[in-house]
Short mmCIF file of C-alpha atoms (C1' of nucleotides) in Angstrom, two decimals:
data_model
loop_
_atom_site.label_atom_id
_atom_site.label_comp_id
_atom_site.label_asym_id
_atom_site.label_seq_id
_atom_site.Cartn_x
_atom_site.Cartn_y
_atom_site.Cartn_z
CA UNK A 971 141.64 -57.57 17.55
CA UNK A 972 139.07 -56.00 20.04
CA UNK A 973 139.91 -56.47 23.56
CA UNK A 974 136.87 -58.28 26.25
CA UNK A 975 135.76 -54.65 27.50
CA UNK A 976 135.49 -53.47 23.93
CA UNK A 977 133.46 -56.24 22.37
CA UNK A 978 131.27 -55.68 25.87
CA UNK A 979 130.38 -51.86 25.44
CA UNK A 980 130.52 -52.56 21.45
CA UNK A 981 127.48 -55.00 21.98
CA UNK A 982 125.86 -52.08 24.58
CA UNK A 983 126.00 -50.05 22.39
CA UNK A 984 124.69 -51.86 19.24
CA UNK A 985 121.65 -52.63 21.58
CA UNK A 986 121.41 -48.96 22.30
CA UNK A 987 121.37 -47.83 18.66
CA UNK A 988 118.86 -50.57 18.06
CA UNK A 989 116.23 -48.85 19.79
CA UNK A 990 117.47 -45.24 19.44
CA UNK A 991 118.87 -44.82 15.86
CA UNK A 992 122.26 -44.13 14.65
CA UNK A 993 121.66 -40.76 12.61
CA UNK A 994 121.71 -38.92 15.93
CA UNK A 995 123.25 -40.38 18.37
CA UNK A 996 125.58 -38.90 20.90
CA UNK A 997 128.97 -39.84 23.14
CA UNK A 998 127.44 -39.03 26.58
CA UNK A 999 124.13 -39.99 26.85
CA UNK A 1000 124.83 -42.88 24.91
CA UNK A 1001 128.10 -43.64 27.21
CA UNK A 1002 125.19 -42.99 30.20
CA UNK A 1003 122.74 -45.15 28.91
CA UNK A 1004 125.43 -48.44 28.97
CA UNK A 1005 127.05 -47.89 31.87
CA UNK A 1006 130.45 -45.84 30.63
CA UNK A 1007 131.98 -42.69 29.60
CA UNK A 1008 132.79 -40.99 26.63
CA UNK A 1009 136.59 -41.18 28.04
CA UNK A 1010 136.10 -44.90 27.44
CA UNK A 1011 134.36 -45.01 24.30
CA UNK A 1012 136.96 -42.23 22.81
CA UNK A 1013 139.99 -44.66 24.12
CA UNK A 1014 138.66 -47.66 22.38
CA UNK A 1015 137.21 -46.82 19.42
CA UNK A 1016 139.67 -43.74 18.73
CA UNK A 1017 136.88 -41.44 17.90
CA UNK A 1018 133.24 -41.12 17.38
CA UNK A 1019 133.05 -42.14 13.69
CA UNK A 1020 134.84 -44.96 14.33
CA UNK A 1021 132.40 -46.12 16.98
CA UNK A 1022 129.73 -45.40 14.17
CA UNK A 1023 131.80 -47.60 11.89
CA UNK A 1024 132.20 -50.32 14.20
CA UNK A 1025 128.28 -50.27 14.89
CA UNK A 1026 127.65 -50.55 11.60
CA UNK A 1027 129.94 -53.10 10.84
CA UNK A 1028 127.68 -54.27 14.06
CA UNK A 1029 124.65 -54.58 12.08
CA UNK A 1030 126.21 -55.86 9.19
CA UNK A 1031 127.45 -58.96 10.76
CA UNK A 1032 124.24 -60.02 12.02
CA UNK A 1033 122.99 -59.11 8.25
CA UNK A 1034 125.85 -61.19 6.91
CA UNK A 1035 124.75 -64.27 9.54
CA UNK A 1036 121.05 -63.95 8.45
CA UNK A 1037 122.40 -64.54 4.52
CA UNK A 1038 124.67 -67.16 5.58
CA UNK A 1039 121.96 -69.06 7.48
CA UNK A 1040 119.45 -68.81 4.75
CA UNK A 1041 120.72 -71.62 2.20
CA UNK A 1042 119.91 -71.71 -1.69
CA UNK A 1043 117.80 -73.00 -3.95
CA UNK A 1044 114.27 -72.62 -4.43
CA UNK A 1045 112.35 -70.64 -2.20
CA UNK A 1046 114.57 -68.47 -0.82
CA UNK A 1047 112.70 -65.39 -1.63
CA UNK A 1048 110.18 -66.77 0.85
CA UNK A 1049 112.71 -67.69 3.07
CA UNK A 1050 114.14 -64.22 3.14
CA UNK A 1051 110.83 -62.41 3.71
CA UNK A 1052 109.87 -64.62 6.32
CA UNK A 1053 112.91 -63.23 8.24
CA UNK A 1054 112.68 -60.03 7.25
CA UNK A 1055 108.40 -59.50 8.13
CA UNK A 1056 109.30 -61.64 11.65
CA UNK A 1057 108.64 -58.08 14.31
CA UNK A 1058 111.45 -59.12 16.34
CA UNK A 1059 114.00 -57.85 13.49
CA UNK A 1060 112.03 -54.78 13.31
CA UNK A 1061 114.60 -52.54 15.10
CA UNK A 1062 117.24 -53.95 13.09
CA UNK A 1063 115.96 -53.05 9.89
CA UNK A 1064 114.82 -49.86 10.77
CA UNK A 1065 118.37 -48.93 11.59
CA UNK A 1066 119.02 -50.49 8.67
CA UNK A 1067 116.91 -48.32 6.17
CA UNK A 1068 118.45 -45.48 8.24
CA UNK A 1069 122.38 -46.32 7.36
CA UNK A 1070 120.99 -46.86 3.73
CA UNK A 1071 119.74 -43.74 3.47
CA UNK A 1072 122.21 -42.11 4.96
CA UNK A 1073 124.82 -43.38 2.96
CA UNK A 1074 123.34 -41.93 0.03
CA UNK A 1075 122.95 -38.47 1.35
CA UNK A 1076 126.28 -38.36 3.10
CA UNK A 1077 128.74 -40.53 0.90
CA UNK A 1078 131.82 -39.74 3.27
CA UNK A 1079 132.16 -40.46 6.29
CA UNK A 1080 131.47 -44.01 8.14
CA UNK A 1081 128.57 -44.44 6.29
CA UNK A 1082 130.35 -44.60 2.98
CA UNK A 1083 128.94 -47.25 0.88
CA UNK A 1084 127.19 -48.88 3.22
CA UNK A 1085 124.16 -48.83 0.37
CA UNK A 1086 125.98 -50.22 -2.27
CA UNK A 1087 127.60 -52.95 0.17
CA UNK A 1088 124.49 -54.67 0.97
CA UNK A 1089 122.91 -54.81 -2.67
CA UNK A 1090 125.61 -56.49 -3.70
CA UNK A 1091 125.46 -58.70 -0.89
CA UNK A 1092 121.98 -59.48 -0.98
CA UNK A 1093 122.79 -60.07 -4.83
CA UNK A 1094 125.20 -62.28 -4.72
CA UNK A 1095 122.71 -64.32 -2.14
CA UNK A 1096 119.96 -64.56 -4.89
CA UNK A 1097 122.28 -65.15 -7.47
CA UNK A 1098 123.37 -68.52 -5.28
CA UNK A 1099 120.12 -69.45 -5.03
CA UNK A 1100 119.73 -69.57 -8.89
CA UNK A 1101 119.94 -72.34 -11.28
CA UNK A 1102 123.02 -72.85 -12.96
CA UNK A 1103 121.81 -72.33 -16.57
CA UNK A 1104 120.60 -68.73 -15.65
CA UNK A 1105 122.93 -67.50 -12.94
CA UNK A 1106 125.75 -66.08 -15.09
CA UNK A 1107 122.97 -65.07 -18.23
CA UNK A 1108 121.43 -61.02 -18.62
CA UNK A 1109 117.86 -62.76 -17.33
CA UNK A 1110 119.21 -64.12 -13.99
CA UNK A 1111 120.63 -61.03 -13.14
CA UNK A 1112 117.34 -59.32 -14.40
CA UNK A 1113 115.77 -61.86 -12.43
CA UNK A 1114 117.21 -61.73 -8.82
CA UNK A 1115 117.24 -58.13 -8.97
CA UNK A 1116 113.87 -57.71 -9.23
CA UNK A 1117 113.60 -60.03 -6.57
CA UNK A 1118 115.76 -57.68 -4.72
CA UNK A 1119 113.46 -54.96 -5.03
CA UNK A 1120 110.41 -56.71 -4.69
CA UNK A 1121 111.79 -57.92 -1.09
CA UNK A 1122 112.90 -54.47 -0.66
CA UNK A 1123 110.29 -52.53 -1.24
CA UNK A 1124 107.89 -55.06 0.52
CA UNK A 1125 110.23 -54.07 3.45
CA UNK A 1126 109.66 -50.51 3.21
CA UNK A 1127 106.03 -51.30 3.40
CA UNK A 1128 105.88 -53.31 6.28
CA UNK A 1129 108.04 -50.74 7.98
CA UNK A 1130 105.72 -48.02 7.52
CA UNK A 1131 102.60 -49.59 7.76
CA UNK A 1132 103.10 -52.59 9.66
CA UNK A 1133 100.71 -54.03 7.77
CA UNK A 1134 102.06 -57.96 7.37
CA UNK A 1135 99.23 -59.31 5.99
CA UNK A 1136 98.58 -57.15 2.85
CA UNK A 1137 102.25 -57.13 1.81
CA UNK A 1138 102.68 -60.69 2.82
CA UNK A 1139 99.67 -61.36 0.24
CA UNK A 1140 101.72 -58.78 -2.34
CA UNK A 1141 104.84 -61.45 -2.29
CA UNK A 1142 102.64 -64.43 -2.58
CA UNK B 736 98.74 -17.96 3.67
CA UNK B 737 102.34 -17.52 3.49
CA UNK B 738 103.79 -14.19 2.71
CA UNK B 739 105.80 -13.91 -0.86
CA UNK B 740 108.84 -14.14 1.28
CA UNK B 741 108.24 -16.94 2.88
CA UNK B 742 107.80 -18.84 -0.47
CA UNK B 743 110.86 -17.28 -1.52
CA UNK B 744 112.90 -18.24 1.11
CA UNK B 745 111.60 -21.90 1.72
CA UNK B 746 111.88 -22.35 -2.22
CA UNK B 747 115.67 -21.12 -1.52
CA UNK B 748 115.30 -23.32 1.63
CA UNK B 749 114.22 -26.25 -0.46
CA UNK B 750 116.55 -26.07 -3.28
CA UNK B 751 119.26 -26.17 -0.50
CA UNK B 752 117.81 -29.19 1.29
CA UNK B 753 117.82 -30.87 -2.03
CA UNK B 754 121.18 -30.76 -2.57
CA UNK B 755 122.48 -31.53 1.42
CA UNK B 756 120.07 -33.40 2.56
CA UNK B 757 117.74 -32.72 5.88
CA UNK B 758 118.78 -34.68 8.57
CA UNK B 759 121.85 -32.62 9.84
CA UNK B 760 120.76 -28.93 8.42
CA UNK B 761 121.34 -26.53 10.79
CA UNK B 762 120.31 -22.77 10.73
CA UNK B 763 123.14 -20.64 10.31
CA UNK B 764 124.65 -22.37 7.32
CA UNK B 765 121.55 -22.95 5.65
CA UNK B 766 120.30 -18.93 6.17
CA UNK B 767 123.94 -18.19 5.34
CA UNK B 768 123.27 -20.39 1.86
CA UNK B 769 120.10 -18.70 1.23
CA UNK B 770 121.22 -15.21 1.56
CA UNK B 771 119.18 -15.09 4.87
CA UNK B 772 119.18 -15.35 8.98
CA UNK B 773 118.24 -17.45 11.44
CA UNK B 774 116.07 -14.67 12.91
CA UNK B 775 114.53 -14.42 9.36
CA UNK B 776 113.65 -18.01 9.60
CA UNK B 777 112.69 -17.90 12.86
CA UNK B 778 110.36 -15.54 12.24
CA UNK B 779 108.74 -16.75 9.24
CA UNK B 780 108.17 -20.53 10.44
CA UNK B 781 108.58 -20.27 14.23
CA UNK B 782 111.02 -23.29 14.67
CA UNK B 783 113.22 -24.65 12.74
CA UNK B 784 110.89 -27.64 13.34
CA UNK B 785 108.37 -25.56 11.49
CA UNK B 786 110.65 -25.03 8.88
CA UNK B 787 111.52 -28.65 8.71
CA UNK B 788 107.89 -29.63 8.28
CA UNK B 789 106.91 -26.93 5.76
CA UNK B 790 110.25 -28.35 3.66
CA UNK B 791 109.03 -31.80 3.81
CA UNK B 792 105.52 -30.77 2.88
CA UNK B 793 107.17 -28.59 0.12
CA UNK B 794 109.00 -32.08 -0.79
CA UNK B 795 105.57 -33.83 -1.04
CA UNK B 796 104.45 -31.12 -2.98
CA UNK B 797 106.45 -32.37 -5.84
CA UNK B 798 105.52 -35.31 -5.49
CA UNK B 799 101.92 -35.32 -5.73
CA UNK B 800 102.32 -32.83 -8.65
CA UNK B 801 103.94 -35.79 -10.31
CA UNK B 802 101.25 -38.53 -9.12
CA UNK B 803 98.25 -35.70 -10.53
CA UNK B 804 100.13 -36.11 -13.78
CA UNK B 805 100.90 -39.70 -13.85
CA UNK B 806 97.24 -40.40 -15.10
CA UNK B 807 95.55 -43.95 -14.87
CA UNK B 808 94.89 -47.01 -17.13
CA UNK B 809 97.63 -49.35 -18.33
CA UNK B 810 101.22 -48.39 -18.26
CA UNK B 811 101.57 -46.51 -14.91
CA UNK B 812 104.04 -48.84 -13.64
CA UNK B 813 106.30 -47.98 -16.63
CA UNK B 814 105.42 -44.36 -17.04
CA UNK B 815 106.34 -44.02 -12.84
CA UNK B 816 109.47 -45.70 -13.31
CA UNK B 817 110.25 -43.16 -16.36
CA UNK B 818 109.93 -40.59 -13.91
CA UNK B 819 111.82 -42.26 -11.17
CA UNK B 820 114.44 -43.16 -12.98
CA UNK B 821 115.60 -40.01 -14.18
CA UNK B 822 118.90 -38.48 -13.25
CA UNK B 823 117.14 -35.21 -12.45
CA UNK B 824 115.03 -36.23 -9.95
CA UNK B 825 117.77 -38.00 -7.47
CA UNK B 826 118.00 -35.54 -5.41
CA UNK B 827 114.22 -35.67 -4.99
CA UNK B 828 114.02 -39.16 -4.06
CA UNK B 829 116.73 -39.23 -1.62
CA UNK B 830 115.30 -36.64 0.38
CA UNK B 831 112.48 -38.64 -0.31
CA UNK B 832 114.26 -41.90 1.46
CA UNK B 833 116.30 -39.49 3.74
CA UNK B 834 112.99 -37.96 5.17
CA UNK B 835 111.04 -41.88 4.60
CA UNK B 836 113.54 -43.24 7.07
CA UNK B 837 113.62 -40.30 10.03
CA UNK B 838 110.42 -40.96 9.91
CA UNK B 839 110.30 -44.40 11.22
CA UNK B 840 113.21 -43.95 13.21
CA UNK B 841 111.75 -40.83 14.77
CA UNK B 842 108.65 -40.89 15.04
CA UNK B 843 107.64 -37.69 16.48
CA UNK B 844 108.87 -34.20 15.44
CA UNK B 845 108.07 -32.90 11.82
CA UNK B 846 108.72 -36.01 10.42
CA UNK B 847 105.79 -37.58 11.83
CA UNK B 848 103.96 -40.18 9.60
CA UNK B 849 105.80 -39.13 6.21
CA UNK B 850 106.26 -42.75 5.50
CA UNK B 851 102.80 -43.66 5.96
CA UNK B 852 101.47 -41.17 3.73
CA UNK B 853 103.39 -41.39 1.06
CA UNK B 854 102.65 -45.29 0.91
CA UNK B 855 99.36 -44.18 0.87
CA UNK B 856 99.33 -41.78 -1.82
CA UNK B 857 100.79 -44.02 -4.38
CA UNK B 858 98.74 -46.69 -3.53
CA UNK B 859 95.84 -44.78 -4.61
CA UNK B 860 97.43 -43.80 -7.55
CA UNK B 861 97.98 -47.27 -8.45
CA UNK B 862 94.11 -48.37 -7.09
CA UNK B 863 93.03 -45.41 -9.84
CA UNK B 864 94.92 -47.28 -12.78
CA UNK B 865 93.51 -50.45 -12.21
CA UNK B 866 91.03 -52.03 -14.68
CA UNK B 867 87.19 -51.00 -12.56
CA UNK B 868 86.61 -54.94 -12.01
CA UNK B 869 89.63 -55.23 -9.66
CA UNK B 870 90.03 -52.40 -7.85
CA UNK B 871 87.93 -53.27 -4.91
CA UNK B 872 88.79 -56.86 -5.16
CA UNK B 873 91.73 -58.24 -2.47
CA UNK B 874 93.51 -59.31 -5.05
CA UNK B 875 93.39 -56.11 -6.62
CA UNK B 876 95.13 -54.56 -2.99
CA UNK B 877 98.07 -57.15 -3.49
CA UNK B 878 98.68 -56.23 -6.88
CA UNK B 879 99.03 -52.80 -6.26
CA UNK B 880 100.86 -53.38 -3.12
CA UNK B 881 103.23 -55.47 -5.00
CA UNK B 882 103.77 -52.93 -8.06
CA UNK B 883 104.89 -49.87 -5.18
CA UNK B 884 106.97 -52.52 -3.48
CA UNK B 885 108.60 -52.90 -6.81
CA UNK B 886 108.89 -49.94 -7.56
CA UNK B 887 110.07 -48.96 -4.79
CA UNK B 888 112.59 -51.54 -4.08
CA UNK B 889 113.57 -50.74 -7.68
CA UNK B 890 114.26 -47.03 -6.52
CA UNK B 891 116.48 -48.15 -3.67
CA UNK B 892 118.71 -50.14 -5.91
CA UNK B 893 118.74 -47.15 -8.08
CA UNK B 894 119.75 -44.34 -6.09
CA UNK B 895 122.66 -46.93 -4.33
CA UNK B 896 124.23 -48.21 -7.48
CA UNK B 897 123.31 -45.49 -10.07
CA UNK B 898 123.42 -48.61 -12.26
CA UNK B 899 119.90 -47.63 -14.52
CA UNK B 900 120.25 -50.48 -17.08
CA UNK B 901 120.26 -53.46 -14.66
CA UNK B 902 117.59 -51.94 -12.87
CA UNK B 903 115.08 -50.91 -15.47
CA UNK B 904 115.87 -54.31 -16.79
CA UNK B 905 114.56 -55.84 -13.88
CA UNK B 906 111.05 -54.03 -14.08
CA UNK B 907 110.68 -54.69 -17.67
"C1'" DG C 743 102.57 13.11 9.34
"C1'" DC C 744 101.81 9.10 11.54
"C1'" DA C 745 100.80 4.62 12.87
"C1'" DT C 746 101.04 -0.14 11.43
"C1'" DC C 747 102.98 -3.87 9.60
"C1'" DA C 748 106.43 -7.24 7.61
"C1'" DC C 749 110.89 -7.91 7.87
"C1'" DT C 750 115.86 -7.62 9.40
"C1'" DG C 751 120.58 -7.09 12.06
"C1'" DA C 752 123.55 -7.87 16.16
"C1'" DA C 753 124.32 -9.95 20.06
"C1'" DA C 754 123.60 -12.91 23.70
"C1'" DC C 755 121.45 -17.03 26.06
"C1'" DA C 756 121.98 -21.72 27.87
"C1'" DG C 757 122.92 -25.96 26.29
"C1'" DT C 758 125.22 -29.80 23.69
"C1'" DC C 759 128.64 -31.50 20.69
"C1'" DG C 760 133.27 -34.19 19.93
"C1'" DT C 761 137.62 -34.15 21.75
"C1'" DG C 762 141.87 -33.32 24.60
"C1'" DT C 763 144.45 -33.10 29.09
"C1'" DC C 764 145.97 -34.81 33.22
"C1'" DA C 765 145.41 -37.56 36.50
"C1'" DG C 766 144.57 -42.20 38.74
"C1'" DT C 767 143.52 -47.38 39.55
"C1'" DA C 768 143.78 -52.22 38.78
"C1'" DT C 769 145.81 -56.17 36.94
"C1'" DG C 770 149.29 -59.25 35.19
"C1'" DG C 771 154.18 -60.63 33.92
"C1'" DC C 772 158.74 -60.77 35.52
"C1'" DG D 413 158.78 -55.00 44.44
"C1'" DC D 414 158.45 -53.07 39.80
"C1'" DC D 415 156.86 -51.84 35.52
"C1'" DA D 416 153.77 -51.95 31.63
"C1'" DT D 417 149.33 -52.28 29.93
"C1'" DA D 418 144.27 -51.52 30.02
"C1'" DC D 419 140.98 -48.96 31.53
"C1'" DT D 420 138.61 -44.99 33.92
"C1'" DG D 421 137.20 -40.34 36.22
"C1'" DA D 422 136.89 -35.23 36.28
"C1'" DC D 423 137.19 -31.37 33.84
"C1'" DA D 424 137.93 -27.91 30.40
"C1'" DC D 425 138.27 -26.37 25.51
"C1'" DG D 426 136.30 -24.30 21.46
"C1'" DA D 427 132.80 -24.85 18.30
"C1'" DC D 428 128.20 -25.22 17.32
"C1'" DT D 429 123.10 -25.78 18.41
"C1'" DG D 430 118.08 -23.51 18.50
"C1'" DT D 431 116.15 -19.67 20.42
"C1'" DT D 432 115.45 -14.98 22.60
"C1'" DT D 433 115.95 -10.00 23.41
"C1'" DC D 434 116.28 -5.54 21.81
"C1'" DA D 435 116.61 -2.52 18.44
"C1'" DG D 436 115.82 -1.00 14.33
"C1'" DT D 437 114.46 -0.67 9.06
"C1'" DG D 438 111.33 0.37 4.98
"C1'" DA D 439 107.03 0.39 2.90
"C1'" DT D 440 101.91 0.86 3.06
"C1'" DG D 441 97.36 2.80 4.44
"C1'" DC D 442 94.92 6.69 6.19
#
DNA sequence: GCATCACTGAAACAGTCGTGTCAGTATGGC
DNA sequence: GCCATACTGACACGACTGTTTCAGTGATGC
């Protein structure tokens, strides 16, 4: 169980990475930026991968919320890229794509499977949200995945582009 | 015009980045790989930001090789996927993502605007394939847009899970 | 023969990286 | 008062970073 100061500097820190990335972040300006020490950081989170680990696990968690919060049934495609397109989650995503990525390229280290992890996740989600005639037959999972993807790839649109309006029209 | 061996050595330099990825390459190891130096490498492309850039342009290379011989009319969705889908070109495509996502997360250095373009340059492959009547239409924008997001989200999937079948099933 | 050019090797530069060492403070239970 | 526990500061270690300096090669053109 993570002690008060830990949660603290863990939540400084996920606020840093926000804006900064994760793929090349370092102990001291990072410690700098929040208000601590790499001393610190290196006591409570044992080493710098961990502190990676834990920030991911971070941004998971607030992924994880977002799912929980977004209900089933119909609709929830919409529901999902309404949350996703909204700019304020912009900076989460982004370091989003980046883990992804990453994960792929480097499949040790904290990163490890952090790709996989949320497919299935996001899966399981649509899968919910199906009826119950479909859910467990080769079309519903045919089905939700491309749903996936379509959400997905919208994403990576928007977060090139920015443009909200013409892949907002796409999902319509 | 670059010297024969500069196109040597960035074709070296390539086939390395292919198979460990760009965002952590460093210069000794890679000239080390290649049968080269850092001075070599200096010399030819100035920085290793200059090499970094001519790598990624190398990378995008490939690619629009492939969209040149994608063709138009009917069945480019299916005949892109073909290509995407196969096990030979993973490495490809996660430099693809690798260098997709540094380049919103960073969005100066060599990486600048790689995201951007290559939205751009498969929607314009996709524009090309559609039926004259459409193409300039607004719907004709959200279709495309909606066939790269599917693709694309299609690709992510991929390249996490490895899992082809589910996948292609989707897009059928 | 000689100059010019593209390329290369060795070594050093200043800087940053993650991490370890050794010390110290502050707080809370007993 | 005393001791443990949680946290923190200053500093150094060795490894690695991109880049520079200086000194050469070897081939080509005249």
């Amino acid at each position: 169980m993570p002690s008060a100061r830990e949660t603290e500097l863990l939540e400084a820190a996920y606020r840093y990475a926000l804006s900064h990335g994760l793929a090349d972040v370092s102990l001291r300006p990072l410690a700098a930026a929040i208000g601590s020490s790499t001393r610190v950081l290196l006591y409570l989170f044992g080493s710098k991968d961990g502190l990676v680990k834990a920030l991911l696990a971070r941004a998971r968690e607030d992924e994880l919320a977002l799912l929980a919060d977004i209900g089933t049934g119909p609709g929830v495609v919409a529901r999902l890229w309404e949350w996703l397109s909204a700019p304020a989650h912009r900076p989460l995503l982004t370091l989003w794509l980046e883990a992804y990525a990453r994960s792929l390229v480097e499949p040790d280290g904290p990163w490890a499977g952090f790709a996989r992890a949320t497919v299935e996740d996001w899966l399981e989600v649509l899968r919910a949200a199906q009826p119950a005639d479909v859910r467990d037959t080769a079309d519903g999972l045919a089905m939700r995945t491309r749903e996936l993807a379509l959400l997905r790839g919208a994403l990576l649109d928007l977060l090139a582009t920015g443009d909200g309006e013409r892949v907002g029209a796409a999902l319509g």
